[in-house]
Short mmCIF file of C-alpha atoms in Angstrom, two decimals:
data_model
loop_
_atom_site.label_atom_id
_atom_site.label_comp_id
_atom_site.label_asym_id
_atom_site.label_seq_id
_atom_site.Cartn_x
_atom_site.Cartn_y
_atom_site.Cartn_z
CA MET A 1 -31.16 -28.85 26.23
CA PHE A 2 -34.83 -29.09 27.17
CA VAL A 3 -37.10 -26.82 25.10
CA ASP A 4 -40.84 -27.10 25.73
CA GLU A 5 -42.24 -24.04 23.91
CA ILE A 6 -41.39 -22.76 20.45
CA GLN A 7 -43.00 -20.75 17.65
CA ILE A 8 -42.61 -21.67 13.99
CA VAL A 9 -43.95 -20.51 10.62
CA VAL A 10 -45.33 -23.16 8.26
CA THR A 11 -46.17 -22.60 4.60
CA ALA A 12 -47.80 -25.21 2.40
CA GLY A 13 -46.98 -25.52 -1.29
CA ARG A 14 -48.83 -23.56 -3.95
CA GLY A 15 -50.90 -25.51 -6.44
CA GLY A 16 -49.44 -25.72 -9.93
CA ASP A 17 -51.01 -23.68 -12.75
CA GLY A 18 -53.23 -25.41 -15.25
CA ALA A 19 -52.09 -25.47 -18.88
CA ALA A 20 -53.75 -23.62 -21.76
CA THR A 21 -52.62 -25.81 -24.66
CA PHE A 22 -54.16 -27.30 -27.80
CA ARG A 23 -53.74 -30.66 -29.42
CA ARG A 24 -51.36 -30.38 -32.36
CA GLU A 25 -51.14 -33.55 -34.41
CA LYS A 26 -50.89 -34.32 -38.08
CA HIS A 27 -54.23 -35.21 -39.64
CA VAL A 28 -56.08 -33.81 -36.60
CA PRO A 29 -57.16 -30.36 -37.83
CA ARG A 30 -59.54 -29.72 -34.93
CA GLY A 31 -57.56 -31.12 -32.00
CA GLY A 32 -59.12 -28.81 -29.44
CA PRO A 33 -57.89 -27.86 -25.97
CA ASP A 34 -55.86 -30.45 -24.07
CA GLY A 35 -54.32 -28.52 -21.18
CA GLY A 36 -53.71 -30.63 -18.07
CA ASP A 37 -54.32 -29.67 -14.46
CA GLY A 38 -51.64 -28.37 -12.14
CA GLY A 39 -50.36 -30.54 -9.31
CA ARG A 40 -51.47 -30.08 -5.73
CA GLY A 41 -49.16 -28.23 -3.35
CA GLY A 42 -47.51 -30.20 -0.56
CA ASP A 43 -48.81 -30.08 3.02
CA VAL A 44 -46.95 -29.35 6.24
CA VAL A 45 -47.67 -32.19 8.65
CA LEU A 46 -46.81 -32.65 12.33
CA VAL A 47 -46.15 -36.23 13.47
CA ALA A 48 -45.99 -37.27 17.14
CA ASP A 49 -42.84 -39.25 17.92
CA ALA A 50 -42.52 -41.17 21.21
CA GLY A 51 -38.74 -41.13 20.79
CA MET A 52 -38.55 -37.35 21.28
CA ASN A 53 -38.82 -35.41 24.54
CA THR A 54 -37.87 -31.85 23.55
CA LEU A 55 -38.63 -29.24 20.87
CA LEU A 56 -34.95 -28.29 20.67
CA ASP A 57 -34.68 -28.96 16.91
CA TYR A 58 -37.06 -26.08 16.19
CA ARG A 59 -34.98 -23.58 18.10
CA PHE A 60 -32.47 -23.35 15.27
CA LYS A 61 -34.88 -23.31 12.33
CA SER A 62 -38.26 -21.65 12.56
CA ARG A 63 -39.60 -21.60 8.99
CA TYR A 64 -40.77 -24.63 7.05
CA ARG A 65 -42.17 -24.76 3.54
CA ALA A 66 -43.61 -27.61 1.49
CA GLU A 67 -43.00 -28.03 -2.23
CA ASP A 68 -45.18 -26.31 -4.83
CA GLY A 69 -47.21 -28.37 -7.25
CA GLY A 70 -45.94 -28.64 -10.82
CA PRO A 71 -47.72 -27.01 -13.78
CA GLY A 72 -50.03 -28.98 -16.03
CA GLY A 73 -48.85 -29.90 -19.51
CA SER A 74 -50.16 -30.52 -22.97
CA ALA A 75 -51.89 -33.76 -23.88
CA LYS A 76 -53.83 -33.60 -20.60
CA LYS A 77 -50.69 -34.17 -18.54
CA HIS A 78 -51.26 -33.61 -14.83
CA GLY A 79 -48.63 -31.60 -12.98
CA LYS A 80 -46.55 -33.28 -10.28
CA ASP A 81 -47.95 -33.00 -6.77
CA GLY A 82 -45.65 -31.15 -4.39
CA ASP A 83 -43.88 -33.15 -1.69
CA SER A 84 -45.20 -32.64 1.82
CA VAL A 85 -42.98 -31.73 4.76
CA GLU A 86 -43.23 -33.85 7.91
CA LEU A 87 -42.13 -32.29 11.19
CA ARG A 88 -41.67 -34.68 14.10
CA VAL A 89 -42.61 -33.49 17.59
CA PRO A 90 -42.75 -35.21 21.00
CA VAL A 91 -45.89 -37.01 22.08
CA GLY A 92 -47.80 -34.56 24.28
CA THR A 93 -47.30 -31.54 22.00
CA ILE A 94 -50.15 -29.04 21.88
CA VAL A 95 -50.47 -26.97 18.70
CA ARG A 96 -51.85 -23.45 18.98
CA ASP A 97 -52.53 -20.68 16.50
CA ALA A 98 -49.93 -18.09 17.50
CA GLU A 99 -52.23 -15.15 16.73
CA THR A 100 -55.44 -16.29 18.43
CA GLY A 101 -54.14 -18.77 20.99
CA GLU A 102 -56.73 -21.30 19.79
CA VAL A 103 -55.78 -24.94 20.37
CA LEU A 104 -55.59 -26.56 16.95
CA ALA A 105 -54.40 -30.04 17.86
CA ASP A 106 -53.28 -32.15 20.81
CA LEU A 107 -50.90 -34.94 19.79
CA VAL A 108 -51.15 -37.59 22.50
CA GLU A 109 -50.40 -40.83 20.63
CA ASP A 110 -47.24 -42.04 18.93
CA GLY A 111 -47.60 -41.67 15.16
CA GLN A 112 -50.57 -39.29 15.40
CA ARG A 113 -50.54 -36.86 12.46
CA VAL A 114 -52.11 -33.49 11.82
CA VAL A 115 -51.97 -31.21 8.78
CA VAL A 116 -51.09 -27.70 10.03
CA ALA A 117 -50.84 -26.07 6.58
CA ARG A 118 -52.74 -27.52 3.63
CA GLY A 119 -51.34 -27.32 0.12
CA GLY A 120 -53.20 -25.38 -2.55
CA GLN A 121 -55.27 -27.12 -5.20
CA GLY A 122 -53.81 -27.22 -8.68
CA GLY A 123 -55.36 -25.01 -11.32
CA ARG A 124 -57.55 -26.62 -13.97
CA GLY A 125 -56.38 -26.79 -17.56
CA ASN A 126 -58.28 -25.14 -20.40
CA LEU A 127 -59.83 -28.52 -21.20
CA HIS A 128 -62.26 -27.93 -18.30
CA PHE A 129 -63.58 -24.61 -19.64
CA THR A 130 -65.00 -25.75 -22.97
CA THR A 131 -68.70 -25.13 -23.60
CA SER A 132 -70.96 -25.28 -26.61
CA VAL A 133 -70.17 -21.63 -27.34
CA ARG A 134 -66.56 -21.59 -26.09
CA GLN A 135 -64.90 -24.53 -27.78
CA ALA A 136 -61.32 -23.26 -27.67
CA PRO A 137 -60.68 -21.46 -24.36
CA THR A 138 -57.32 -19.71 -24.33
CA PHE A 139 -56.95 -19.58 -20.56
CA ALA A 140 -56.41 -21.96 -17.66
CA GLU A 141 -56.84 -21.67 -13.94
CA LYS A 142 -53.91 -20.68 -11.75
CA GLY A 143 -52.91 -22.78 -8.77
CA GLU A 144 -54.34 -22.01 -5.34
CA PRO A 145 -51.95 -20.56 -2.73
CA GLY A 146 -50.93 -22.89 0.07
CA GLU A 147 -51.92 -22.10 3.63
CA ASN A 148 -49.51 -20.06 5.70
CA ARG A 149 -49.70 -19.77 9.46
CA THR A 150 -47.63 -19.17 12.55
CA ILE A 151 -48.09 -21.88 15.15
CA ARG A 152 -46.95 -22.29 18.72
CA LEU A 153 -45.84 -25.70 19.92
CA GLU A 154 -46.21 -26.41 23.64
CA LEU A 155 -44.91 -29.66 25.06
CA ARG A 156 -46.75 -31.20 27.99
CA LEU A 157 -45.10 -34.47 28.87
CA LEU A 158 -47.35 -37.49 29.20
CA ALA A 159 -46.96 -39.21 32.55
CA ASP A 160 -49.26 -41.17 34.83
CA VAL A 161 -47.68 -40.00 38.08
CA GLY A 162 -46.15 -36.61 38.90
CA LEU A 163 -43.65 -35.98 41.70
CA VAL A 164 -44.11 -32.58 43.35
CA GLY A 165 -42.32 -31.14 46.33
CA LYS A 166 -39.87 -28.54 47.54
CA PRO A 167 -36.29 -28.52 46.25
CA ASN A 168 -34.11 -31.31 47.63
CA ALA A 169 -37.10 -33.29 48.92
CA GLY A 170 -35.83 -36.55 47.41
CA LYS A 171 -37.95 -36.70 44.25
CA SER A 172 -35.06 -37.42 41.88
CA THR A 173 -33.63 -40.07 44.20
CA LEU A 174 -37.00 -41.82 44.25
CA LEU A 175 -37.35 -41.72 40.45
CA SER A 176 -33.84 -43.11 39.93
CA ALA A 177 -34.51 -45.88 42.48
CA VAL A 178 -37.70 -47.13 40.81
CA SER A 179 -36.87 -46.64 37.12
CA ALA A 180 -33.99 -46.44 34.65
CA ALA A 181 -34.19 -42.63 34.61
CA ARG A 182 -31.00 -40.93 35.76
CA PRO A 183 -31.73 -37.35 36.82
CA GLU A 184 -28.86 -35.45 38.38
CA ILE A 185 -28.81 -35.98 42.14
CA ALA A 186 -26.87 -33.83 44.59
CA ASP A 187 -27.22 -32.45 48.11
CA TYR A 188 -28.26 -28.93 47.13
CA PRO A 189 -31.50 -27.28 45.99
CA PHE A 190 -32.55 -27.07 42.33
CA THR A 191 -30.39 -29.98 41.20
CA THR A 192 -33.25 -30.88 38.86
CA LEU A 193 -33.57 -28.13 36.26
CA VAL A 194 -35.76 -29.92 33.70
CA PRO A 195 -38.46 -32.62 33.89
CA TYR A 196 -37.42 -36.27 33.80
CA LEU A 197 -39.55 -39.27 32.88
CA GLY A 198 -39.08 -42.83 34.07
CA LEU A 199 -40.93 -46.07 33.30
CA VAL A 200 -41.81 -47.92 36.50
CA ARG A 201 -42.67 -51.63 36.45
CA VAL A 202 -44.65 -53.32 39.23
CA GLY A 203 -45.15 -56.99 38.42
CA GLU A 204 -47.05 -57.05 35.14
CA GLU A 205 -48.15 -53.43 35.51
CA SER A 206 -46.19 -50.36 34.42
CA PHE A 207 -46.64 -46.59 34.56
CA VAL A 208 -44.70 -43.44 33.70
CA MET A 209 -43.46 -41.21 36.52
CA ALA A 210 -42.36 -37.58 36.04
CA ASP A 211 -39.91 -35.70 38.25
CA LEU A 212 -40.22 -31.91 38.14
CA PRO A 213 -38.02 -29.09 39.45
CA GLY A 214 -38.81 -28.25 43.07
CA LEU A 215 -41.52 -25.80 44.07
CA ILE A 216 -40.81 -22.85 46.33
CA GLU A 217 -43.09 -20.29 47.98
CA GLY A 218 -44.42 -17.97 45.29
CA ALA A 219 -43.87 -20.45 42.45
CA ALA A 220 -47.32 -19.70 41.03
CA GLU A 221 -46.24 -16.05 40.70
CA GLY A 222 -43.16 -17.05 38.74
CA LYS A 223 -40.54 -17.58 41.44
CA GLY A 224 -38.08 -20.44 41.17
CA LEU A 225 -38.18 -23.10 38.46
CA GLY A 226 -41.24 -25.12 39.34
CA ILE A 227 -43.96 -22.92 37.83
CA ARG A 228 -42.49 -23.20 34.34
CA PHE A 229 -42.81 -26.96 34.49
CA LEU A 230 -46.09 -27.37 36.38
CA LYS A 231 -47.83 -27.70 33.03
CA HIS A 232 -46.02 -31.01 32.57
CA ILE A 233 -48.07 -32.60 35.34
CA SER A 234 -51.35 -31.24 33.98
CA ARG A 235 -51.95 -34.60 32.26
CA THR A 236 -50.92 -36.81 35.19
CA ARG A 237 -53.58 -38.91 36.89
CA LEU A 238 -51.96 -39.08 40.30
CA LEU A 239 -49.65 -36.74 42.23
CA LEU A 240 -47.06 -37.81 44.79
CA HIS A 241 -46.47 -35.03 47.31
CA VAL A 242 -42.90 -35.69 48.44
CA VAL A 243 -41.70 -34.17 51.74
CA GLU A 244 -38.62 -34.87 53.85
CA ALA A 245 -39.20 -36.64 57.14
CA GLN A 246 -36.59 -34.43 58.81
CA PRO A 247 -35.94 -31.30 56.70
CA LEU A 248 -32.44 -29.88 57.06
CA ASP A 249 -33.77 -26.30 57.00
CA GLY A 250 -35.64 -26.85 60.27
CA SER A 251 -39.10 -26.76 58.70
CA LYS A 252 -41.76 -29.38 59.39
CA PRO A 253 -43.19 -31.91 56.89
CA GLU A 254 -46.73 -30.61 57.45
CA GLU A 255 -45.61 -27.03 56.71
CA ASN A 256 -44.02 -28.16 53.47
CA LEU A 257 -47.14 -30.07 52.47
CA ARG A 258 -49.28 -26.98 53.00
CA ALA A 259 -46.84 -24.93 50.92
CA ILE A 260 -47.04 -27.44 48.06
CA GLN A 261 -50.83 -27.41 48.19
CA ARG A 262 -50.95 -23.59 48.16
CA GLU A 263 -48.80 -23.41 45.04
CA LEU A 264 -50.85 -26.05 43.25
CA GLU A 265 -54.09 -24.22 44.11
CA ALA A 266 -52.64 -20.92 42.92
CA TYR A 267 -51.68 -22.52 39.61
CA SER A 268 -54.79 -24.65 39.04
CA LYS A 269 -57.65 -25.61 41.35
CA GLU A 270 -58.29 -28.70 39.25
CA LEU A 271 -54.66 -29.78 39.62
CA ALA A 272 -54.75 -29.21 43.38
CA ASP A 273 -57.83 -31.46 43.68
CA ARG A 274 -56.25 -34.31 41.74
CA PRO A 275 -55.80 -37.68 43.53
CA ARG A 276 -52.63 -37.70 45.63
CA ILE A 277 -50.45 -39.83 47.83
CA ILE A 278 -48.10 -38.31 50.40
CA VAL A 279 -44.54 -39.65 50.40
CA LEU A 280 -42.46 -39.08 53.52
CA SER A 281 -38.92 -39.39 52.17
CA LYS A 282 -35.46 -39.95 53.69
CA CYS A 283 -36.92 -41.99 56.56
CA ASP A 284 -33.60 -43.81 56.95
CA LEU A 285 -32.56 -40.76 59.00
CA LEU A 286 -35.20 -41.58 61.65
CA PRO A 287 -36.03 -44.60 63.77
CA GLU A 288 -38.65 -46.69 61.96
CA GLU A 289 -41.31 -46.24 64.64
CA GLU A 290 -40.92 -42.46 64.57
CA ALA A 291 -41.13 -42.39 60.77
CA GLN A 292 -44.29 -44.51 60.74
CA ALA A 293 -45.86 -42.32 63.43
CA LYS A 294 -45.15 -39.18 61.38
CA ALA A 295 -46.66 -40.81 58.29
CA ALA A 296 -49.81 -41.71 60.23
CA ASP A 297 -50.14 -38.15 61.56
CA LEU A 298 -49.78 -36.65 58.08
CA ALA A 299 -52.33 -39.07 56.61
CA GLU A 300 -54.87 -38.09 59.27
CA GLU A 301 -54.26 -34.35 58.99
CA PHE A 302 -54.33 -34.13 55.18
CA GLY A 303 -56.85 -36.87 54.43
CA ALA A 304 -54.56 -38.78 52.09
CA GLU A 305 -52.53 -41.97 52.25
CA CYS A 306 -48.96 -41.44 53.41
CA PHE A 307 -46.03 -43.82 52.89
CA ALA A 308 -42.79 -43.57 54.85
CA ILE A 309 -39.93 -44.56 52.54
CA SER A 310 -36.21 -44.43 51.98
CA ALA A 311 -35.22 -44.43 48.32
CA VAL A 312 -31.62 -45.07 49.40
CA THR A 313 -32.28 -48.27 51.39
CA GLY A 314 -35.47 -49.24 49.54
CA ALA A 315 -37.54 -49.34 52.72
CA GLY A 316 -41.24 -48.78 51.99
CA VAL A 317 -40.71 -48.28 48.24
CA GLN A 318 -42.37 -51.48 46.97
CA PRO A 319 -45.56 -51.04 49.04
CA LEU A 320 -45.77 -47.50 47.66
CA LEU A 321 -45.39 -48.68 44.05
CA ARG A 322 -47.97 -51.44 44.48
CA ARG A 323 -50.45 -48.92 45.87
CA ILE A 324 -49.79 -46.51 42.99
CA ALA A 325 -50.46 -49.28 40.46
CA LEU A 326 -53.79 -50.09 42.14
CA VAL A 327 -54.90 -46.46 42.36
CA LEU A 328 -54.09 -45.83 38.69
CA LYS A 329 -56.46 -48.62 37.66
CA GLU A 330 -59.31 -46.61 39.15
CA ILE A 331 -58.43 -43.28 37.53
CA PRO A 332 -59.33 -42.79 33.83
CA ARG A 333 -56.77 -41.38 31.46
CA PRO A 334 -57.26 -37.69 30.65
CA LYS A 335 -58.83 -36.82 27.33
CA PRO A 336 -56.94 -34.73 24.76
CA ILE A 337 -57.53 -30.99 24.98
CA VAL A 338 -59.23 -31.13 21.57
CA GLU A 339 -60.90 -34.20 20.13
CA GLU A 340 -60.93 -33.00 16.53
CA THR A 341 -57.74 -31.82 14.87
CA ILE A 342 -57.24 -29.26 12.17
CA GLY A 343 -56.84 -30.13 8.55
CA GLU A 344 -60.42 -30.82 7.49
CA GLN A 345 -61.63 -29.14 4.34
CA PRO A 346 -64.19 -26.42 5.15
CA ALA A 347 -67.64 -26.81 3.68
CA GLU A 348 -68.13 -25.00 0.39
CA ALA A 349 -70.63 -22.61 1.96
CA GLU A 350 -68.11 -21.71 4.66
CA LYS A 351 -65.29 -21.24 2.17
CA GLU A 352 -67.24 -18.62 0.23
CA ARG A 353 -68.24 -16.39 3.12
CA PHE A 354 -67.07 -12.78 2.89
CA GLN A 355 -67.77 -9.35 4.31
CA VAL A 356 -68.22 -5.98 2.59
CA LEU A 357 -66.95 -2.93 4.48
CA VAL A 358 -67.28 0.71 3.38
CA GLU A 359 -64.27 2.85 4.27
CA GLU A 360 -64.13 6.45 3.01
CA GLY A 361 -66.18 5.65 -0.10
CA VAL A 362 -64.17 2.53 -0.91
CA TYR A 363 -65.88 -0.87 -0.77
CA ARG A 364 -63.51 -3.39 0.76
CA VAL A 365 -64.34 -7.07 0.47
CA ARG A 366 -62.84 -9.20 3.26
CA GLY A 367 -62.66 -12.94 2.77
CA ARG A 368 -59.68 -15.13 2.03
CA GLU A 369 -61.60 -17.52 -0.20
CA ILE A 370 -62.83 -14.66 -2.41
CA GLU A 371 -59.25 -13.39 -2.71
CA ASP A 372 -57.99 -16.86 -3.59
CA LEU A 373 -60.72 -17.23 -6.21
CA ILE A 374 -59.65 -14.02 -7.95
CA ARG A 375 -55.98 -15.03 -7.81
CA ARG A 376 -56.76 -18.18 -9.77
CA PHE A 377 -57.84 -16.31 -12.90
CA ASP A 378 -55.76 -14.40 -15.44
CA LEU A 379 -57.21 -10.89 -15.26
CA GLU A 380 -55.54 -9.98 -18.55
CA ASN A 381 -57.59 -12.59 -20.40
CA ASP A 382 -61.14 -11.54 -21.33
CA GLU A 383 -62.43 -15.11 -21.33
CA ALA A 384 -61.00 -15.73 -17.86
CA VAL A 385 -62.52 -12.50 -16.55
CA SER A 386 -65.92 -13.52 -17.94
CA ILE A 387 -65.76 -16.86 -16.10
CA LEU A 388 -64.60 -15.12 -12.91
CA GLN A 389 -67.50 -12.66 -13.03
CA ARG A 390 -69.99 -15.50 -13.21
CA ARG A 391 -68.33 -17.24 -10.28
CA LEU A 392 -68.42 -14.04 -8.20
CA GLU A 393 -72.06 -13.54 -9.09
CA ARG A 394 -72.87 -17.09 -7.96
CA VAL A 395 -71.33 -16.53 -4.53
CA GLY A 396 -73.35 -13.32 -4.13
CA LEU A 397 -70.59 -10.71 -4.29
CA PHE A 398 -72.36 -8.34 -6.67
CA ASP A 399 -75.63 -8.51 -4.73
CA ALA A 400 -73.70 -7.79 -1.51
CA LEU A 401 -71.99 -4.76 -3.07
CA LYS A 402 -75.31 -3.43 -4.33
CA SER A 403 -76.90 -3.91 -0.91
CA ALA A 404 -73.99 -2.03 0.66
CA GLY A 405 -74.76 0.95 -1.60
CA ALA A 406 -72.16 0.58 -4.36
CA GLN A 407 -72.78 2.91 -7.33
CA GLU A 408 -71.46 3.01 -10.87
CA GLY A 409 -67.78 3.96 -10.82
CA ASP A 410 -67.15 3.22 -7.13
CA THR A 411 -63.88 1.56 -6.17
CA VAL A 412 -63.98 -2.04 -4.96
CA VAL A 413 -60.93 -3.54 -3.26
CA VAL A 414 -60.48 -7.28 -2.72
CA GLY A 415 -57.15 -8.02 -1.07
CA PRO A 416 -54.45 -6.70 -3.41
CA PHE A 417 -56.92 -6.27 -6.29
CA GLU A 418 -58.74 -3.03 -7.14
CA PHE A 419 -61.74 -2.79 -9.48
CA GLU A 420 -64.26 -0.25 -10.69
CA TYR A 421 -67.85 -1.18 -9.92
CA ARG A 422 -70.17 -1.26 -12.94
CA GLU A 423 -73.92 -1.87 -12.85
CA ASP A 424 -73.84 -4.12 -15.92
CA GLU A 425 -71.63 -6.58 -13.96
#
């Protein structure tokens, strides 16, 4: 089954908690703190795989979670880092944030990797919190939560040449004649229900050709099958407009060409303006002179090269392929939708941004990094709270609350945490 769009939920591993331990050895009366750091949470990583051509695997399982980091131990032992989860997707997969629609990554090369959910940092052990006045801290930092997000995967097959045309125009027959692809071929419309790719070799040159379900009038408005798959030719460099030399429905090749062009323009003006070659198919049903005359007329009317061919007998196919190979040399490959992929660590200044909102006398602080900072400290431990207060002061939270009008005794809410504002803080 061909699946080209799917939505999944990815959750990275939580960082392990740091340890609050003390060295306990004979003849070492003042061993001091020796708590180790927690391990880092595992990431969720997407990997482009040229051996895949569908997102079917993700139809049956939609949630993926990486392993949490292990806790730190005594004697400065570092917790085990959580194992990452690798999810393989076809080359040509676009990754979007399901909530905003923002393109996060465009995987266009085999083996290309992108971190879609980053594991949380491990908490620091109490060894890190010693000072000249606090020589035996009884607390450690908790691990940072891993990222959680819902992403949408959209597959856009990578091909150099796209075959477009009405149903039963001979596209599948052409693809099967010039490559090892074996799309279903029959004498009725909509035989092709999913895209097919084939590798075409011309001497020492090669290119990938894509066969799509046929277009009908109104495809751009959702009729038929073609519109769903038009996105798969959005990366192609060259389009072959395939029309029958003698349509069985009584229509004319030029009418069918205009219909194809209208649907492409309705879907995407840029796609409609892409380089094209007209292919007059099934010319074995006409005398050769008549077929060549029709091809010449179409070339003149539509301002594009036109080749009269028969995929069944092979007539005209090799000249067409040689011309395609030459044209492709002159057309640059399309760039990925996004050059930079997600997964980079935000700058420290960006991480600590937050917003203070006043709602019915309650001061609500919005900012994931502030919430994560509070989560990393044990609020039942006075020493930990003292450290946290200094960290919050450094990032400007208290100044922001004061500027927003907070008074002694007002309620401050940060995520799931609720505090009472005090001037001496």
